[in-house]
mmCIF file of C-alpha atoms in Angstrom:
data_model
loop_
_atom_site.group_PDB
_atom_site.id
_atom_site.type_symbol
_atom_site.label_atom_id
_atom_site.label_comp_id
_atom_site.label_asym_id
_atom_site.label_seq_id
_atom_site.Cartn_x
_atom_site.Cartn_y
_atom_site.Cartn_z
ATOM 1 C CA MET Q 12 10.615 -16.363 5.916
ATOM 2 C CA ASN Q 13 8.557 -14.493 2.513
ATOM 3 C CA ASP Q 14 10.642 -11.338 1.131
ATOM 4 C CA VAL Q 15 6.911 -10.120 0.302
ATOM 5 C CA LEU Q 16 3.463 -10.703 1.181
ATOM 6 C CA LEU Q 17 0.577 -9.056 -0.871
ATOM 7 C CA VAL Q 18 -2.878 -8.935 0.887
ATOM 8 C CA LEU Q 19 -5.189 -7.968 -1.681
ATOM 9 C CA ASN Q 20 -9.672 -8.367 -1.806
ATOM 10 C CA LYS Q 21 -11.131 -10.634 -4.087
ATOM 11 C CA ASP Q 22 -11.576 -7.704 -6.995
ATOM 12 C CA SER Q 23 -7.690 -7.357 -7.442
ATOM 13 C CA GLU Q 24 -7.151 -11.500 -8.163
ATOM 14 C CA ASP Q 25 -5.644 -10.639 -11.152
ATOM 15 C CA TRP Q 26 -2.364 -8.507 -9.705
ATOM 16 C CA PRO Q 27 -0.518 -10.419 -7.945
ATOM 17 C CA ASP Q 28 0.580 -12.586 -10.951
ATOM 18 C CA TYR Q 29 1.045 -9.084 -13.003
ATOM 19 C CA ILE Q 30 3.335 -7.677 -9.585
ATOM 20 C CA LYS Q 31 5.097 -11.415 -9.606
ATOM 21 C CA SER Q 32 5.714 -11.504 -13.614
ATOM 22 C CA LEU Q 33 8.346 -8.587 -12.351
ATOM 23 C CA PHE Q 34 10.005 -10.495 -10.361
ATOM 24 C CA LYS Q 35 10.887 -12.632 -11.795
ATOM 25 C CA SER Q 36 13.431 -11.616 -14.573
ATOM 26 C CA THR Q 37 15.342 -9.676 -11.779
ATOM 27 C CA SER Q 38 15.372 -11.315 -8.570
ATOM 28 C CA GLY Q 39 13.577 -13.875 -7.933
ATOM 29 C CA SER Q 40 11.828 -12.762 -4.598
ATOM 30 C CA LYS Q 41 9.464 -15.083 -2.807
ATOM 31 C CA ILE Q 42 6.257 -13.393 -2.392
ATOM 32 C CA GLN Q 43 3.171 -14.914 -0.756
ATOM 33 C CA THR Q 44 -0.796 -14.222 -0.968
ATOM 34 C CA GLU Q 45 -3.239 -12.816 1.320
ATOM 35 C CA TYR Q 46 -7.085 -12.035 1.091
ATOM 36 C CA ASP Q 47 -8.122 -9.294 3.984
ATOM 37 C CA THR Q 48 -10.486 -11.971 4.934
ATOM 38 C CA VAL Q 49 -8.499 -14.514 5.718
ATOM 39 C CA LEU Q 50 -6.842 -11.995 7.313
ATOM 40 C CA PHE Q 51 -8.943 -10.536 8.807
ATOM 41 C CA ARG Q 52 -10.452 -13.982 10.443
ATOM 42 C CA SER Q 53 -6.390 -15.510 10.910
ATOM 43 C CA LYS Q 54 -5.421 -12.405 12.330
ATOM 44 C CA THR Q 55 -1.715 -12.819 11.479
ATOM 45 C CA PRO Q 56 -0.449 -14.532 7.945
ATOM 46 C CA LYS Q 57 1.133 -17.952 7.205
ATOM 47 C CA SER Q 58 4.933 -16.704 7.131
ATOM 48 C CA PRO Q 59 6.382 -13.818 8.348
ATOM 49 C CA SER Q 60 7.918 -11.517 5.653
ATOM 50 C CA LYS Q 61 10.341 -8.974 5.398
ATOM 51 C CA LEU Q 62 8.505 -6.531 3.222
ATOM 52 C CA THR Q 63 4.055 -6.113 3.635
ATOM 53 C CA VAL Q 64 1.731 -4.462 -0.314
ATOM 54 C CA VAL Q 65 -1.549 -4.188 0.749
ATOM 55 C CA ILE Q 66 -3.494 -3.838 -3.167
ATOM 56 C CA ALA Q 67 -5.783 -1.197 -1.678
ATOM 57 C CA SER Q 68 -9.100 -1.959 -4.475
ATOM 58 C CA PRO Q 69 -12.086 -0.266 -3.751
ATOM 59 C CA GLY Q 70 -12.761 -3.637 -2.884
ATOM 60 C CA HIS Q 71 -10.756 -3.427 -0.092
ATOM 61 C CA LEU Q 72 -11.553 -0.040 0.836
ATOM 62 C CA GLU Q 73 -14.796 -0.925 1.079
ATOM 63 C CA PHE Q 74 -13.530 -3.967 3.873
ATOM 64 C CA LEU Q 75 -12.040 -1.640 5.614
ATOM 65 C CA ARG Q 76 -14.647 0.533 5.917
ATOM 66 C CA GLU Q 77 -16.620 -2.925 7.435
ATOM 67 C CA ASN Q 78 -14.931 -3.750 10.088
ATOM 68 C CA SER Q 79 -13.074 -1.845 11.968
ATOM 69 C CA ASP Q 80 -11.503 -4.527 14.134
ATOM 70 C CA PHE Q 81 -8.955 -4.900 11.275
ATOM 71 C CA ASN Q 82 -5.300 -3.141 11.631
ATOM 72 C CA TYR Q 83 -2.825 -3.582 10.129
ATOM 73 C CA LYS Q 84 -0.298 -3.124 13.634
ATOM 74 C CA ALA Q 85 0.414 -6.733 14.648
ATOM 75 C CA ILE Q 86 0.729 -7.700 10.110
ATOM 76 C CA VAL Q 87 3.542 -4.221 9.523
ATOM 77 C CA PRO Q 88 5.693 -3.739 12.681
ATOM 78 C CA ASN Q 89 7.690 -1.884 10.563
ATOM 79 C CA PRO Q 90 5.702 0.854 8.202
ATOM 80 C CA GLU Q 91 9.148 1.227 6.558
ATOM 81 C CA ASN Q 92 8.479 -1.333 5.099
ATOM 82 C CA ALA Q 93 5.135 -1.230 3.948
ATOM 83 C CA VAL Q 94 3.623 -0.443 0.269
ATOM 84 C CA LEU Q 95 0.834 0.616 0.201
ATOM 85 C CA PHE Q 96 -0.490 0.234 -3.912
ATOM 86 C CA LEU Q 97 -3.824 2.385 -5.223
ATOM 87 C CA LEU Q 98 -5.675 0.025 -7.835
ATOM 88 C CA GLY Q 99 -8.528 2.100 -8.578
ATOM 89 C CA VAL Q 100 -8.277 4.772 -5.452
ATOM 90 C CA LYS Q 101 -7.189 7.631 -4.444
ATOM 91 C CA LYS Q 102 -5.796 9.108 -1.874
ATOM 92 C CA GLU Q 103 -8.502 10.774 -0.942
ATOM 93 C CA ASP Q 104 -10.433 7.410 -1.460
ATOM 94 C CA VAL Q 105 -7.836 5.845 1.504
ATOM 95 C CA GLY Q 106 -9.625 9.010 4.545
ATOM 96 C CA SER Q 107 -12.494 8.239 4.070
ATOM 97 C CA ARG Q 108 -14.558 6.604 7.189
ATOM 98 C CA GLY Q 109 -15.597 3.464 8.369
ATOM 99 C CA THR Q 110 -18.593 2.347 10.453
ATOM 100 C CA ASP Q 111 -16.684 3.688 13.719
ATOM 101 C CA ARG Q 112 -16.880 7.298 11.816
ATOM 102 C CA GLN Q 113 -12.971 6.979 11.838
ATOM 103 C CA PRO Q 114 -11.007 7.447 9.188
ATOM 104 C CA ILE Q 115 -9.326 4.141 7.731
ATOM 105 C CA THR Q 116 -6.425 5.869 7.015
ATOM 106 C CA GLY Q 117 -6.116 4.549 11.320
ATOM 107 C CA ARG Q 118 -5.775 1.107 10.799
ATOM 108 C CA PHE Q 119 -2.337 1.273 8.908
ATOM 109 C CA PRO Q 120 0.600 2.560 11.635
ATOM 110 C CA ASP Q 121 2.755 5.734 10.971
ATOM 111 C CA TYR Q 122 -0.293 5.750 7.928
ATOM 112 C CA ALA Q 123 2.762 8.465 6.799
ATOM 113 C CA LYS Q 124 5.156 6.269 6.940
ATOM 114 C CA TRP Q 125 3.853 4.097 4.210
ATOM 115 C CA LYS Q 126 5.425 4.486 0.505
ATOM 116 C CA GLN Q 127 2.218 5.047 -1.939
ATOM 117 C CA PHE Q 128 2.589 4.088 -5.851
ATOM 118 C CA ASP Q 129 -0.823 4.029 -8.033
ATOM 119 C CA HIS Q 130 -1.502 1.480 -10.364
ATOM 120 C CA ASP Q 131 0.275 3.437 -13.186
ATOM 121 C CA HIS Q 132 3.501 2.158 -11.303
ATOM 122 C CA ALA Q 133 3.956 -0.869 -10.713
ATOM 123 C CA PRO Q 134 7.042 -1.299 -12.077
ATOM 124 C CA GLU Q 135 8.531 1.353 -10.124
ATOM 125 C CA MET Q 136 6.872 0.082 -6.521
ATOM 126 C CA VAL Q 137 9.055 -3.422 -8.406
ATOM 127 C CA ARG Q 138 12.187 -1.852 -7.815
ATOM 128 C CA HIS Q 139 11.365 0.482 -4.607
ATOM 129 C CA ILE Q 140 11.281 -3.859 -2.938
ATOM 130 C CA GLU Q 141 14.257 -4.813 -4.562
ATOM 131 C CA GLN Q 142 15.693 -1.876 -3.405
ATOM 132 C CA ARG Q 143 14.431 -2.314 0.117
ATOM 133 C CA LEU Q 144 14.824 -6.209 0.030
ATOM 134 C CA LYS Q 145 18.530 -5.045 -0.410
ATOM 135 C CA ALA Q 146 19.064 -2.756 2.227
ATOM 136 C CA LEU Q 147 17.900 -5.232 4.682
ATOM 137 C CA LYS Q 148 19.559 -8.033 3.425
ATOM 138 C CA GLY Q 149 22.912 -6.111 4.467
ATOM 139 C CA SER Q 150 21.748 -4.529 8.018
ATOM 140 C CA ARG Q 151 20.381 -8.105 9.361
ATOM 141 C CA ARG Q 152 23.006 -9.282 11.784
ATOM 142 C CA PRO Q 153 25.299 -11.951 9.863
ATOM 143 C CA ILE Q 154 26.440 -14.818 11.572
ATOM 144 C CA PRO Q 155 29.023 -14.710 13.306
ATOM 145 C CA SER Q 156 32.177 -16.787 12.032
ATOM 146 C CA ALA Q 157 33.123 -20.075 13.415
ATOM 147 C CA PRO Q 158 36.708 -21.246 14.736
ATOM 148 C CA LYS Q 159 37.943 -23.726 12.638
ATOM 149 C CA GLY Q 160 36.753 -25.920 16.012
ATOM 150 C CA PHE Q 161 34.971 -28.974 14.715
ATOM 151 C CA LYS Q 162 33.350 -30.069 11.024
ATOM 152 C CA LEU Q 163 30.618 -32.132 10.228
ATOM 153 C CA VAL Q 164 29.774 -34.862 8.824
ATOM 154 C CA PRO Q 165 26.933 -34.766 6.598
ATOM 155 C CA GLU Q 166 26.812 -31.194 6.091
ATOM 156 C CA VAL Q 167 23.377 -32.075 4.249
ATOM 157 C CA VAL Q 168 20.651 -34.650 5.198
ATOM 158 C CA ARG Q 169 17.344 -35.284 3.849
ATOM 159 C CA SER Q 170 14.066 -33.072 5.225
ATOM 160 C CA GLU Q 171 12.270 -36.229 5.556
ATOM 161 C CA ASP Q 172 14.126 -38.901 7.762
ATOM 162 C CA PRO Q 173 16.059 -38.385 11.426
ATOM 163 C CA THR Q 174 19.481 -38.238 10.264
ATOM 164 C CA THR Q 175 22.622 -38.663 12.838
ATOM 165 C CA ILE Q 176 25.783 -36.229 12.279
ATOM 166 C CA ALA Q 177 29.069 -36.779 13.732
ATOM 167 C CA ILE Q 178 30.913 -33.677 15.246
ATOM 168 C CA PHE Q 179 34.146 -34.018 14.393
ATOM 169 C CA PHE Q 180 36.564 -31.647 17.111
ATOM 170 C CA ASP Q 181 40.431 -30.799 16.060
ATOM 171 C CA ASP Q 182 41.147 -30.635 19.898
ATOM 172 C CA PRO Q 183 39.720 -33.461 22.121
ATOM 173 C CA LEU Q 184 37.273 -31.969 24.789
ATOM 174 C CA ASN Q 185 37.050 -33.589 28.620
ATOM 175 C CA ALA Q 186 34.874 -36.771 28.947
ATOM 176 C CA ALA Q 187 33.041 -34.578 31.250
ATOM 177 C CA ALA Q 188 32.602 -31.742 28.635
ATOM 178 C CA LYS Q 189 29.409 -30.525 28.360
ATOM 179 C CA VAL Q 190 28.484 -30.084 24.335
ATOM 180 C CA GLU Q 191 24.466 -27.911 23.570
ATOM 181 C CA VAL Q 192 23.565 -28.605 19.899
ATOM 182 C CA LEU Q 193 20.964 -25.894 18.961
ATOM 183 C CA LEU Q 194 19.404 -25.519 15.901
ATOM 184 C CA SER Q 195 18.374 -21.352 14.178
ATOM 185 C CA ASP Q 196 16.212 -20.674 11.515
ATOM 186 C CA ASP Q 197 19.022 -19.204 9.060
ATOM 187 C CA GLU Q 198 16.394 -16.091 7.732
ATOM 188 C CA THR Q 199 15.742 -15.229 11.466
ATOM 189 C CA GLY Q 200 17.702 -16.759 14.248
ATOM 190 C CA ARG Q 201 14.664 -17.066 16.030
ATOM 191 C CA LEU Q 202 15.835 -20.953 18.733
ATOM 192 C CA THR Q 203 13.599 -23.246 17.061
ATOM 193 C CA ILE Q 204 14.783 -26.710 18.962
ATOM 194 C CA VAL Q 205 17.960 -27.909 21.429
ATOM 195 C CA ILE Q 206 19.376 -31.175 19.738
ATOM 196 C CA PRO Q 207 21.269 -33.490 22.799
ATOM 197 C CA ALA Q 208 24.362 -34.364 21.727
ATOM 198 C CA GLU Q 209 25.627 -37.611 22.524
ATOM 199 C CA TRP Q 210 29.676 -38.390 23.456
ATOM 200 C CA ARG Q 211 31.804 -40.427 21.494
ATOM 201 C CA ASN Q 212 35.196 -40.588 22.259
ATOM 202 C CA PRO Q 213 37.071 -37.720 23.372
ATOM 203 C CA TYR Q 214 37.312 -36.112 19.733
ATOM 204 C CA SER Q 215 33.393 -36.874 18.492
ATOM 205 C CA PHE Q 216 29.907 -35.804 19.821
ATOM 206 C CA THR Q 217 26.695 -37.394 17.454
ATOM 207 C CA ILE Q 218 23.208 -34.883 16.869
ATOM 208 C CA VAL Q 219 20.613 -36.861 14.997
ATOM 209 C CA ALA Q 220 19.625 -33.795 13.397
ATOM 210 C CA PRO Q 221 15.193 -33.917 13.605
ATOM 211 C CA GLU Q 222 12.765 -33.774 10.119
ATOM 212 C CA HIS Q 223 13.013 -29.774 8.627
ATOM 213 C CA GLN Q 224 11.241 -27.995 6.376
ATOM 214 C CA GLU Q 225 13.819 -27.542 2.999
ATOM 215 C CA GLY Q 226 16.246 -25.173 3.053
ATOM 216 C CA GLU Q 227 19.158 -24.636 4.990
ATOM 217 C CA VAL Q 228 19.642 -23.725 9.071
ATOM 218 C CA ASN Q 229 21.819 -23.121 11.466
ATOM 219 C CA LEU Q 230 23.697 -24.608 13.600
ATOM 220 C CA ARG Q 231 25.252 -23.766 17.199
ATOM 221 C CA VAL Q 232 27.393 -25.862 18.361
ATOM 222 C CA LEU Q 233 27.832 -25.164 23.246
ATOM 223 C CA VAL Q 234 30.556 -26.509 24.743
ATOM 224 C CA ASP Q 235 30.447 -25.917 27.892
ATOM 225 C CA GLY Q 236 28.471 -22.598 27.558
ATOM 226 C CA LYS Q 237 30.061 -21.168 25.429
ATOM 227 C CA LEU Q 238 29.660 -21.122 21.697
ATOM 228 C CA ALA Q 239 31.970 -22.976 19.389
ATOM 229 C CA GLY Q 240 31.050 -21.641 16.220
ATOM 230 C CA THR Q 241 28.309 -22.447 13.255
ATOM 231 C CA ARG Q 242 27.856 -23.987 11.016
ATOM 232 C CA GLN Q 243 25.431 -23.948 7.941
ATOM 233 C CA LEU Q 244 22.947 -27.857 7.874
ATOM 234 C CA LYS Q 245 21.526 -28.245 4.730
ATOM 235 C CA TYR Q 246 17.629 -29.331 4.528
ATOM 236 C CA VAL Q 247 17.255 -31.296 0.769
ATOM 237 C CA SER Q 248 13.761 -32.497 0.353
ATOM 238 C CA ASN Q 249 12.163 -35.023 -1.797
ATOM 239 C CA VAL Q 250 9.016 -32.954 -2.522
ATOM 240 C CA GLU Q 251 10.031 -31.830 -6.242
ATOM 241 C CA ARG Q 252 10.478 -35.296 -7.109
ATOM 242 C CA TYR Q 253 7.716 -36.137 -5.949
ATOM 243 C CA ASN Q 254 5.507 -33.435 -7.508
ATOM 244 C CA SER Q 255 7.178 -34.707 -10.915
ATOM 245 C CA LEU Q 256 5.731 -38.178 -10.146
ATOM 246 C CA THR Q 257 2.187 -37.625 -8.762
ATOM 247 C CA GLN Q 258 1.446 -35.262 -12.546
ATOM 248 C CA MET Q 259 1.616 -38.669 -14.243
ATOM 249 C CA TYR Q 260 -1.645 -39.899 -13.035
ATOM 250 C CA VAL Q 261 -3.473 -36.790 -12.044
ATOM 251 C CA HIS Q 262 -3.203 -35.681 -15.631
ATOM 252 C CA GLN Q 263 -3.938 -40.283 -16.582
ATOM 253 C CA LEU Q 264 -7.013 -38.893 -14.742
ATOM 254 C CA SER Q 265 -7.901 -36.161 -15.175
ATOM 255 C CA ARG Q 266 -8.280 -37.160 -19.305
ATOM 256 C CA LEU Q 267 -9.638 -39.431 -17.564
ATOM 257 C CA CYS Q 268 -12.595 -38.674 -16.311
ATOM 258 C CA SER Q 269 -13.065 -35.918 -19.241
ATOM 259 C CA LEU Q 270 -13.458 -38.442 -21.447
ATOM 260 C CA LEU Q 271 -16.400 -39.992 -19.340
ATOM 261 C CA THR Q 272 -17.768 -37.001 -18.992
ATOM 262 C CA ASP Q 273 -17.834 -36.530 -23.291
ATOM 263 C CA ARG Q 274 -19.237 -40.290 -23.343
ATOM 264 C CA LYS Q 275 -22.141 -39.201 -21.057
ATOM 265 C CA ILE Q 276 -20.976 -40.853 -17.975
ATOM 266 C CA PRO Q 277 -22.617 -39.422 -14.656
ATOM 267 C CA SER Q 278 -19.760 -37.905 -12.301
ATOM 268 C CA SER Q 279 -21.622 -38.872 -9.503
ATOM 269 C CA GLU Q 280 -20.181 -42.843 -10.821
ATOM 270 C CA VAL Q 281 -16.622 -41.577 -11.230
ATOM 271 C CA ASP Q 282 -16.985 -39.079 -7.999
ATOM 272 C CA ASN Q 283 -18.093 -42.884 -5.615
ATOM 273 C CA CYS Q 284 -16.027 -45.003 -7.667
ATOM 274 C CA LEU Q 285 -12.851 -42.885 -6.796
ATOM 275 C CA ALA Q 286 -13.485 -42.039 -2.982
ATOM 276 C CA ASN Q 287 -14.861 -45.595 -2.023
ATOM 277 C CA ILE Q 288 -10.685 -46.751 -1.946
ATOM 278 C CA PHE Q 289 -10.657 -44.576 1.305
ATOM 279 C CA ASP Q 290 -13.351 -46.883 2.402
ATOM 280 C CA PRO Q 291 -12.219 -50.217 3.261
ATOM 281 C CA GLU Q 292 -15.786 -51.549 3.614
ATOM 282 C CA SER Q 293 -16.931 -50.330 0.902
ATOM 283 C CA PRO Q 294 -17.083 -53.808 -1.987
ATOM 284 C CA SER Q 295 -15.038 -51.358 -4.184
ATOM 285 C CA ALA Q 296 -12.520 -50.751 -2.332
ATOM 286 C CA ASP Q 297 -9.155 -51.810 -3.432
ATOM 287 C CA SER Q 298 -7.643 -53.474 0.253
ATOM 288 C CA ALA Q 299 -4.074 -53.811 -1.079
ATOM 289 C CA VAL Q 300 -3.692 -49.911 -1.302
ATOM 290 C CA PRO Q 301 -0.655 -50.080 2.168
ATOM 291 C CA ILE Q 302 -2.021 -47.360 4.739
ATOM 292 C CA GLU Q 303 0.847 -45.670 3.858
ATOM 293 C CA ALA Q 304 0.451 -43.876 1.125
ATOM 294 C CA PHE Q 305 -2.724 -42.010 2.161
ATOM 295 C CA GLU Q 306 -0.301 -40.100 4.515
ATOM 296 C CA LEU Q 307 2.270 -39.387 2.057
ATOM 297 C CA LEU Q 308 -0.267 -37.975 -0.326
ATOM 298 C CA PHE Q 309 -0.263 -34.427 1.174
ATOM 299 C CA GLY Q 310 2.599 -35.123 4.582
ATOM 300 C CA ILE Q 311 5.532 -35.119 2.214
ATOM 301 C CA TYR Q 312 4.673 -31.113 1.357
ATOM 302 C CA ARG Q 313 5.235 -30.907 5.095
ATOM 303 C CA TYR Q 314 9.116 -31.192 3.862
ATOM 304 C CA SER Q 315 8.718 -27.944 1.263
ATOM 305 C CA ALA Q 316 9.310 -24.159 1.136
ATOM 306 C CA ASN Q 317 7.272 -23.418 -0.877
ATOM 307 C CA GLU Q 318 3.111 -22.444 -1.537
ATOM 308 C CA SER Q 319 3.101 -22.636 -5.498
ATOM 309 C CA SER Q 320 3.554 -23.949 -8.216
ATOM 310 C CA ASP Q 321 3.986 -23.902 -11.512
ATOM 311 C CA VAL Q 322 1.198 -26.488 -13.241
ATOM 312 C CA GLU Q 323 -2.158 -26.708 -12.986
ATOM 313 C CA LEU Q 324 -3.545 -29.101 -10.882
ATOM 314 C CA PRO Q 325 0.217 -29.779 -8.297
ATOM 315 C CA THR Q 326 -1.782 -32.355 -5.915
ATOM 316 C CA MET Q 327 -5.014 -34.753 -5.555
ATOM 317 C CA LEU Q 328 -7.129 -32.357 -4.458
ATOM 318 C CA HIS Q 329 -6.877 -29.296 -6.940
ATOM 319 C CA PHE Q 330 -7.704 -32.143 -9.360
ATOM 320 C CA ALA Q 331 -11.170 -33.203 -7.513
ATOM 321 C CA ALA Q 332 -12.090 -29.252 -7.483
ATOM 322 C CA LYS Q 333 -11.904 -28.963 -11.284
ATOM 323 C CA HIS Q 334 -13.811 -32.380 -12.173
ATOM 324 C CA GLY Q 335 -16.632 -30.686 -8.984
ATOM 325 C CA LEU Q 336 -15.639 -34.620 -7.464
ATOM 326 C CA LYS Q 337 -17.326 -33.549 -4.158
ATOM 327 C CA GLU Q 338 -17.320 -37.209 -2.453
ATOM 328 C CA LEU Q 339 -13.494 -37.671 -3.740
ATOM 329 C CA THR Q 340 -12.729 -34.397 -2.293
ATOM 330 C CA ALA Q 341 -14.104 -34.814 1.420
ATOM 331 C CA LYS Q 342 -12.711 -38.026 1.958
ATOM 332 C CA LEU Q 343 -8.966 -36.535 0.451
ATOM 333 C CA THR Q 344 -9.773 -33.712 3.611
ATOM 334 C CA ASP Q 345 -10.295 -36.186 5.699
ATOM 335 C CA LEU Q 346 -6.779 -36.783 5.739
ATOM 336 C CA PRO Q 347 -3.658 -35.894 7.151
ATOM 337 C CA ASP Q 348 -2.196 -32.615 6.186
ATOM 338 C CA ALA Q 349 -4.991 -32.306 3.564
ATOM 339 C CA CYS Q 350 -4.440 -28.246 4.901
ATOM 340 C CA LEU Q 351 -0.998 -28.038 3.353
ATOM 341 C CA ALA Q 352 -2.640 -29.127 -0.007
ATOM 342 C CA HIS Q 353 -5.053 -26.811 0.136
ATOM 343 C CA ALA Q 354 -2.866 -23.872 0.638
ATOM 344 C CA ILE Q 355 -0.540 -24.878 -2.048
ATOM 345 C CA ARG Q 356 -1.161 -22.462 -5.510
ATOM 346 C CA ASN Q 357 -0.894 -23.173 -8.883
ATOM 347 C CA VAL Q 358 0.567 -22.075 -12.268
ATOM 348 C CA ASP Q 359 -2.658 -19.750 -12.213
ATOM 349 C CA SER Q 360 -2.414 -18.365 -8.680
ATOM 350 C CA LYS Q 361 -5.885 -20.437 -7.583
ATOM 351 C CA MET Q 362 -6.273 -22.458 -4.921
ATOM 352 C CA PRO Q 363 -8.559 -25.773 -4.872
ATOM 353 C CA GLU Q 364 -11.439 -23.416 -4.025
ATOM 354 C CA ASP Q 365 -10.797 -21.514 -6.543
ATOM 355 C CA LEU Q 366 -10.404 -24.343 -9.280
ATOM 356 C CA ALA Q 367 -14.129 -25.430 -8.245
ATOM 357 C CA ARG Q 368 -15.892 -22.226 -8.766
ATOM 358 C CA SER Q 369 -14.022 -21.366 -11.907
ATOM 359 C CA HIS Q 370 -15.303 -24.536 -13.460
ATOM 360 C CA LYS Q 371 -18.367 -23.823 -11.840
ATOM 361 C CA HIS Q 372 -18.867 -26.616 -9.387
ATOM 362 C CA MET Q 373 -20.165 -23.501 -6.877
ATOM 363 C CA SER Q 374 -20.676 -26.177 -3.615
ATOM 364 C CA LEU Q 375 -17.183 -28.029 -3.814
ATOM 365 C CA SER Q 376 -15.697 -24.275 -3.950
ATOM 366 C CA SER Q 377 -18.534 -22.959 -0.530
ATOM 367 C CA PHE Q 378 -17.439 -26.635 0.918
ATOM 368 C CA LEU Q 379 -13.487 -26.029 0.254
ATOM 369 C CA GLU Q 380 -13.826 -21.982 1.268
ATOM 370 C CA ASN Q 381 -15.330 -23.701 4.323
ATOM 371 C CA PHE Q 382 -12.083 -25.888 5.450
ATOM 372 C CA ARG Q 383 -9.693 -23.146 4.443
ATOM 373 C CA GLU Q 384 -11.709 -21.486 7.109
ATOM 374 C CA VAL Q 385 -11.743 -23.390 9.249
ATOM 375 C CA VAL Q 386 -7.781 -24.727 9.046
ATOM 376 C CA SER Q 387 -7.160 -20.915 9.698
ATOM 377 C CA ARG Q 388 -8.699 -20.821 12.535
ATOM 378 C CA ALA Q 389 -7.080 -24.289 13.853
ATOM 379 C CA HIS Q 390 -4.074 -22.870 13.296
ATOM 380 C CA THR Q 391 -4.392 -19.341 14.294
ATOM 381 C CA GLY Q 392 -1.146 -19.296 17.047
ATOM 382 C CA GLY Q 393 -1.499 -15.614 19.242
ATOM 383 C CA ALA Q 394 0.786 -14.585 20.738
ATOM 384 C CA GLY Q 395 1.702 -17.851 23.329
ATOM 385 C CA ALA Q 396 1.812 -19.863 19.568
ATOM 386 C CA VAL Q 397 4.853 -22.172 19.877
ATOM 387 C CA TYR Q 398 6.996 -23.008 16.484
ATOM 388 C CA VAL Q 399 7.084 -26.595 16.630
ATOM 389 C CA VAL Q 400 10.067 -27.967 14.028
#
C-alpha cells in the first residue's frame, strides 16, 4: 500500500517531483502518481493509498467540467484523508459548473472535509500529510502478539522462488491436529492466500511459501481453528541487483545508438537489427538467446514494490522509447509482463511514452499511450476483482 496518491492533469506534471522532494528529507513516504485521464478509464488507482492529494490545476478543473461521470467517491473513501492542492486556481473556481450544470465540488465526497492548500503553501501541505500519516499509523490495529509456541525456519525467503518453510512447535501436536497457515498483507491485514501445511512429526509441519512481491507479510498459524500466533515473513527480491546489471548494457546500447546517429546510420537499420532478435525466423536472429531470457526481461518486476527508479533508462522499453526504435518497442510490448516495465517511472518521473515524446518521437509516444490504455482496461478489476499472489 502506498502512503500518498497524487492525482494530476498533464498541465501540472512538473509538480509531483517538487512535492516528492519535500518528503525525501523527512519521511521517505511511498508516493504514487496517477493522471486524471487514466483514473477516468480505470475507475480505481493501480494500488490503494492511505491519503489522496488532488492537484486542482486549470487543466484538472476543465477535465472535471467535461467529464461529468468522473468523481472521487471510489478513490477517496474517507475525505479526512484527502487534500486539495490549488494550483493556479481559486476556491471559487472549484465551485464552477460542469457540462451537467452541477457544481464540480460534488465530485469530491464531503467536499467541506477536504483540507485545502494553495501552491504557495506546499511545504505546509506536506507537513499536514505527514501528521495524518503518523496518526493513521498510530490508529492501525496492531498485530496480536504471538505466543512463544512455534517458530519459522527460515524467516526470510526469496520473492522469485517458492520456498519450503518449517514450523517448529514447542509442544507436540496430535497427529490428527489440523494446522492452517494464512498469508496476509502486512499493511491491510487482507487475506490473500491459504497455504496447505504438511505434517512431518508431532513437533513440525512444513509449508511452501509462494512467490510474492518483496516486503513483509504476516503468517497466521491456526491449530484446530484456533489462532496459535502470528509471525512475520520477509520477502526479498533480486530486482535491485538485476537493475544494476541491466544498466551496463542499457547504457552501452544507448551510447552505441547515439554514435550511429552521429555517423548518419539510419535509425531504422538499428531498429530492425535489434528487433530481429525476437524473430526466430529471421536470418539475422540469434538462436542462442534462450527463451527464458525473454520471459525474465520484464518478469522480474513482478516482485518489486517500487514503481519508480533513480536512473534515466531503468528498462529496455525506456531505452527503445528514448531512441525512437519503433520495431524494437513493438517487440518489447509483446513480451510477458511488459506492462510492469511500462509502468515504471524514471529518475525524472517519466514513463516510456513521456521519454518518446520529449525526444520528438511522437508516433511512438502515441503507440505507447495506446498500449497503456489497453493495459489499463485489461487490469480494471471492478467490484468483483480477486487479488492474486
